[in-house]
Amino acid sequence: MSKKNILPQDVNNLLKDISQPDFSYRVYDNRNPVEWHNWPLLEKAADYIAWKHKQNVNI
Amino acid sequence: MLVLFHSFKGGVGVSTVAANIALSLARFHQKVAIADLTRQQSLNFHIGIQEEDIPFLSSDNIEELYNASKEFEEDGGIVIADIGTEIAHHTIPEENILNISIISPNAGCMALFPEAFDKKHYYIINNENERYNFSRAASQFVQDMVQDNLIGIIRQDEAVNEALGKLQPLNLYQPESAALKDFNHCAHQLLRMIGINTSLHVGEVADAS
């Protein structure tokens, strides 16, 4: 794993240029998309949402 | 702006979040009113012990509340309404209201989430605890699903409960409370969303005074 990958997302946010006028205010950018895949309930929920989206069910 | 706080599952802290965001807005010197459309009527319990003077709009349904709040909104006022777990059936144009859904990162809430997920709604995750594996994963999951519709995350903080138990305002009972910071953050984000620019720092200074 490269050094960049093990850097926490929060630190990455700090390194962004916050002086930009269009800088996103979101600070909750610490998502780790890997971790929730370990939980079957969340996997099923994600599949269901994807299915609804595909079926064009109004979500 | 009429802001409706609701949840598809009970017991996730809708009243707590709605009340504390209303209080944060008041501390940011915003004109704010509250309304409670739930049977429990617990919003007043959260607001009642606070020092801020927040008017209470009384109404039986959202249409009635919308009409009652119009005058208040004309001067840039924000109406925070707790509608609990009721499904918001109304005929008000979508652009005139903001729907905020409160989610708790627990298994029961996650099981109901796909059915209730609405892309037009905004979300606040309440009672997140990074130290618990499922709570952390569920929070990440919700963030992945709702993406930019996430207003903020309220960390699990016993100070909220303790302040109520002491009948003291949270900002006086524990000014350094994590949840208080998160409520302020969500209120600030809400203001940005409805086009009111204010400095979070100003609010914090006001807290200390």
Tab-separated table of N, CA and C in Angstrom, chain B residues 30-113:
chain	number	residue	atom	x	y	z
B	30	GLN	N	-30.404	33.848	14.154
B	30	GLN	CA	-31.393	33.673	13.097
B	30	GLN	C	-32.788	33.728	13.716
B	31	LYS	N	-33.744	34.174	12.892
B	31	LYS	CA	-35.124	34.202	13.358
B	31	LYS	C	-35.695	32.793	13.161
B	32	VAL	N	-36.037	32.143	14.244
B	32	VAL	CA	-36.464	30.745	14.129
B	32	VAL	C	-37.708	30.484	14.979
B	33	ALA	N	-38.586	29.638	14.442
B	33	ALA	CA	-39.772	29.207	15.193
B	33	ALA	C	-39.847	27.692	15.127
B	34	ILE	N	-40.559	27.087	16.080
B	34	ILE	CA	-40.685	25.628	16.063
B	34	ILE	C	-42.154	25.220	16.002
B	35	ALA	N	-42.370	24.004	15.526
B	35	ALA	CA	-43.714	23.429	15.517
B	35	ALA	C	-43.582	21.941	15.767
B	36	ASP	N	-44.535	21.384	16.468
B	36	ASP	CA	-44.497	19.955	16.787
B	36	ASP	C	-45.777	19.296	16.302
B	37	LEU	N	-45.660	18.437	15.294
B	37	LEU	CA	-46.844	17.763	14.763
B	37	LEU	C	-46.940	16.314	15.240
B	38	THR	N	-46.156	15.966	16.245
B	38	THR	CA	-46.182	14.585	16.735
B	38	THR	C	-47.167	14.446	17.890
B	39	ARG	N	-47.488	13.211	18.205
B	39	ARG	CA	-48.402	12.969	19.336
B	39	ARG	C	-47.702	13.178	20.670
B	40	GLN	N	-46.401	12.900	20.684
B	40	GLN	CA	-45.652	13.002	21.951
B	40	GLN	C	-45.507	14.430	22.441
B	41	GLN	N	-45.417	15.368	21.496
B	41	GLN	CA	-45.222	16.786	21.836
B	41	GLN	C	-44.008	16.981	22.748
B	42	SER	N	-42.913	16.328	22.394
B	42	SER	CA	-41.732	16.406	23.264
B	42	SER	C	-40.773	17.527	22.874
B	43	LEU	N	-41.059	18.200	21.771
B	43	LEU	CA	-40.152	19.258	21.316
B	43	LEU	C	-40.047	20.376	22.348
B	44	ASN	N	-41.176	20.689	22.953
B	44	ASN	CA	-41.202	21.753	23.953
B	44	ASN	C	-40.352	21.419	25.174
B	45	PHE	N	-40.259	20.132	25.477
B	45	PHE	CA	-39.431	19.693	26.610
B	45	PHE	C	-37.966	20.066	26.354
B	46	HIS	N	-37.518	19.871	25.110
B	46	HIS	CA	-36.134	20.197	24.768
B	46	HIS	C	-35.915	21.704	24.734
B	47	ILE	N	-36.903	22.419	24.224
B	47	ILE	CA	-36.762	23.872	24.065
B	47	ILE	C	-37.013	24.589	25.393
B	48	GLY	N	-37.947	24.025	26.192
B	48	GLY	CA	-38.433	24.720	27.385
B	48	GLY	C	-37.375	25.113	28.389
B	49	ILE	N	-36.312	24.298	28.490
B	49	ILE	CA	-35.302	24.570	29.515
B	49	ILE	C	-34.206	25.502	29.000
B	50	GLN	N	-34.358	25.954	27.776
B	50	GLN	CA	-33.310	26.800	27.200
B	50	GLN	C	-33.597	28.272	27.462
B	51	GLU	N	-32.560	29.051	27.295
B	51	GLU	CA	-32.705	30.482	27.528
B	51	GLU	C	-33.258	31.213	26.308
B	52	GLU	N	-33.003	30.639	25.140
B	52	GLU	CA	-33.423	31.311	23.918
B	52	GLU	C	-34.942	31.370	23.835
B	53	ASP	N	-35.423	32.495	23.362
B	53	ASP	CA	-36.863	32.667	23.229
B	53	ASP	C	-37.272	32.288	21.804
B	54	ILE	N	-37.833	31.089	21.665
B	54	ILE	CA	-38.207	30.602	20.336
B	54	ILE	C	-39.731	30.454	20.278
B	55	PRO	N	-40.385	31.167	19.349
B	55	PRO	CA	-41.839	31.051	19.271
B	55	PRO	C	-42.301	29.661	18.823
B	56	PHE	N	-43.446	29.272	19.303
B	56	PHE	CA	-44.009	27.951	19.006
B	56	PHE	C	-45.238	28.145	18.107
B	57	LEU	N	-45.209	27.571	16.912
B	57	LEU	CA	-46.361	27.666	16.014
B	57	LEU	C	-47.228	26.434	16.222
B	58	SER	N	-48.488	26.667	16.487
B	58	SER	CA	-49.383	25.543	16.753
B	58	SER	C	-50.216	25.232	15.515
B	59	SER	N	-50.200	23.979	15.077
B	59	SER	CA	-51.034	23.572	13.939
B	59	SER	C	-51.196	22.054	13.938
B	60	ASP	N	-52.232	21.584	13.229
B	60	ASP	CA	-52.554	20.156	13.244
B	60	ASP	C	-51.967	19.389	12.062
B	61	ASN	N	-51.706	20.098	10.964
B	61	ASN	CA	-51.130	19.402	9.817
B	61	ASN	C	-50.172	20.329	9.063
B	62	ILE	N	-49.494	19.744	8.082
B	62	ILE	CA	-48.417	20.486	7.418
B	62	ILE	C	-48.961	21.684	6.620
B	63	GLU	N	-50.112	21.488	5.956
B	63	GLU	CA	-50.697	22.598	5.172
B	63	GLU	C	-50.994	23.798	6.088
B	64	GLU	N	-51.596	23.465	7.235
B	64	GLU	CA	-51.942	24.513	8.193
B	64	GLU	C	-50.669	25.211	8.700
B	65	LEU	N	-49.676	24.401	8.959
B	65	LEU	CA	-48.396	24.944	9.435
B	65	LEU	C	-47.755	25.821	8.364
B	66	TYR	N	-47.836	25.355	7.119
B	66	TYR	CA	-47.247	26.102	6.003
B	66	TYR	C	-47.891	27.494	5.891
B	67	ASN	N	-49.210	27.519	5.991
B	67	ASN	CA	-49.914	28.809	5.919
B	67	ASN	C	-49.557	29.694	7.112
B	68	ALA	N	-49.474	29.068	8.292
B	68	ALA	CA	-49.136	29.827	9.504
B	68	ALA	C	-47.707	30.366	9.455
B	69	SER	N	-46.831	29.637	8.765
B	69	SER	CA	-45.423	30.020	8.769
B	69	SER	C	-45.063	31.020	7.672
B	70	LYS	N	-45.977	31.217	6.708
B	70	LYS	CA	-45.662	32.093	5.569
B	70	LYS	C	-45.235	33.490	6.008
B	71	GLU	N	-46.011	34.043	6.927
B	71	GLU	CA	-45.730	35.409	7.386
B	71	GLU	C	-44.364	35.471	8.080
B	72	PHE	N	-44.130	34.448	8.879
B	72	PHE	CA	-42.861	34.352	9.617
B	72	PHE	C	-41.676	34.252	8.655
B	73	GLU	N	-41.892	33.525	7.564
B	73	GLU	CA	-40.818	33.295	6.598
B	73	GLU	C	-40.515	34.528	5.755
B	74	GLU	N	-41.497	35.421	5.636
B	74	GLU	CA	-41.294	36.597	4.786
B	74	GLU	C	-40.110	37.445	5.249
B	75	ASP	N	-39.876	37.458	6.554
B	75	ASP	CA	-38.743	38.240	7.076
B	75	ASP	C	-37.473	37.393	7.173
B	76	GLY	N	-37.427	36.309	6.420
B	76	GLY	CA	-36.234	35.460	6.444
B	76	GLY	C	-36.222	34.485	7.601
B	77	GLY	N	-37.380	34.271	8.216
B	77	GLY	CA	-37.460	33.343	9.341
B	77	GLY	C	-37.422	31.885	8.886
B	78	ILE	N	-36.975	31.031	9.789
B	78	ILE	CA	-36.913	29.592	9.501
B	78	ILE	C	-37.844	28.881	10.480
B	79	VAL	N	-38.720	28.031	9.947
B	79	VAL	CA	-39.616	27.276	10.816
B	79	VAL	C	-39.146	25.819	10.854
B	80	ILE	N	-38.838	25.353	12.047
B	80	ILE	CA	-38.390	23.973	12.249
B	80	ILE	C	-39.576	23.172	12.767
B	81	ALA	N	-39.978	22.163	12.015
B	81	ALA	CA	-41.131	21.355	12.437
B	81	ALA	C	-40.720	19.907	12.657
B	82	ASP	N	-41.147	19.358	13.782
B	82	ASP	CA	-40.920	17.940	14.080
B	82	ASP	C	-42.179	17.190	13.677
B	83	ILE	N	-42.066	16.330	12.651
B	83	ILE	CA	-43.259	15.573	12.248
B	83	ILE	C	-43.127	14.094	12.631
B	84	GLY	N	-42.097	13.770	13.386
B	84	GLY	CA	-41.938	12.408	13.910
B	84	GLY	C	-41.848	11.368	12.811
B	85	THR	N	-42.610	10.287	12.950
B	85	THR	CA	-42.538	9.207	11.961
B	85	THR	C	-43.685	9.278	10.950
B	86	GLU	N	-44.417	10.360	10.980
B	86	GLU	CA	-45.530	10.501	10.033
B	86	GLU	C	-44.984	10.653	8.613
B	87	ILE	N	-45.699	10.066	7.667
B	87	ILE	CA	-45.315	10.267	6.268
B	87	ILE	C	-45.933	11.594	5.830
B	88	ALA	N	-45.079	12.437	5.280
B	88	ALA	CA	-45.514	13.803	4.978
B	88	ALA	C	-46.324	13.876	3.678
B	89	HIS	N	-47.625	13.619	3.771
B	89	HIS	CA	-48.503	13.791	2.600
B	89	HIS	C	-49.021	15.220	2.614
B	90	HIS	N	-48.675	15.959	1.604
B	90	HIS	CA	-49.145	17.342	1.551
B	90	HIS	C	-49.106	17.825	0.108
B	91	THR	N	-49.677	19.005	-0.111
B	91	THR	CA	-49.757	19.537	-1.476
B	91	THR	C	-48.862	20.778	-1.644
B	92	ILE	N	-47.968	20.978	-0.686
B	92	ILE	CA	-47.097	22.155	-0.749
B	92	ILE	C	-46.019	21.923	-1.810
B	93	PRO	N	-45.743	22.943	-2.655
B	93	PRO	CA	-44.676	22.761	-3.655
B	93	PRO	C	-43.343	22.402	-2.994
B	94	GLU	N	-42.646	21.439	-3.602
B	94	GLU	CA	-41.409	20.902	-3.015
B	94	GLU	C	-40.362	21.983	-2.745
B	95	GLU	N	-40.345	23.028	-3.600
B	95	GLU	CA	-39.282	24.038	-3.443
B	95	GLU	C	-39.479	24.905	-2.202
B	96	ASN	N	-40.677	24.827	-1.600
B	96	ASN	CA	-40.949	25.672	-0.428
B	96	ASN	C	-40.652	24.991	0.902
B	97	ILE	N	-40.308	23.725	0.836
B	97	ILE	CA	-39.994	23.019	2.086
B	97	ILE	C	-38.701	22.222	1.939
B	98	LEU	N	-38.124	21.921	3.068
B	98	LEU	CA	-36.908	21.113	3.103
B	98	LEU	C	-37.213	19.898	3.982
B	99	ASN	N	-37.078	18.714	3.397
B	99	ASN	CA	-37.327	17.492	4.157
B	99	ASN	C	-36.014	16.939	4.688
B	100	ILE	N	-35.941	16.813	5.996
B	100	ILE	CA	-34.733	16.248	6.583
B	100	ILE	C	-35.071	14.971	7.339
B	101	SER	N	-34.409	13.906	6.946
B	101	SER	CA	-34.651	12.604	7.551
B	101	SER	C	-33.521	12.301	8.542
B	102	ILE	N	-33.914	11.899	9.745
B	102	ILE	CA	-32.905	11.559	10.756
B	102	ILE	C	-32.697	10.044	10.748
B	103	ILE	N	-31.452	9.657	10.708
B	103	ILE	CA	-31.113	8.228	10.651
B	103	ILE	C	-30.156	7.903	11.785
B	104	SER	N	-30.391	6.764	12.411
B	104	SER	CA	-29.459	6.293	13.421
B	104	SER	C	-28.709	5.094	12.834
B	105	PRO	N	-27.392	5.055	12.952
B	105	PRO	CA	-26.663	3.951	12.299
B	105	PRO	C	-26.741	2.643	13.086
B	106	ASN	N	-27.954	2.126	13.228
B	106	ASN	CA	-28.107	0.815	13.865
B	106	ASN	C	-28.805	-0.135	12.894
B	107	ALA	N	-28.806	-1.426	13.230
B	107	ALA	CA	-29.279	-2.434	12.281
B	107	ALA	C	-30.762	-2.252	11.946
B	108	GLY	N	-31.575	-1.929	12.960
B	108	GLY	CA	-33.014	-1.759	12.727
B	108	GLY	C	-33.284	-0.652	11.728
B	109	CYS	N	-32.598	0.431	11.871
B	109	CYS	CA	-32.774	1.580	10.980
B	109	CYS	C	-32.254	1.249	9.579
B	110	MET	N	-31.150	0.510	9.514
B	110	MET	CA	-30.568	0.163	8.217
B	110	MET	C	-31.458	-0.787	7.424
B	111	ALA	N	-32.189	-1.664	8.166
B	111	ALA	CA	-33.080	-2.608	7.493
B	111	ALA	C	-34.227	-1.873	6.807
B	112	LEU	N	-34.644	-0.747	7.364
B	112	LEU	CA	-35.756	0.017	6.791
B	112	LEU	C	-35.285	1.061	5.782
B	113	PHE	N	-34.009	1.358	5.823
B	113	PHE	CA	-33.475	2.462	5.025
B	113	PHE	C	-33.741	2.346	3.507
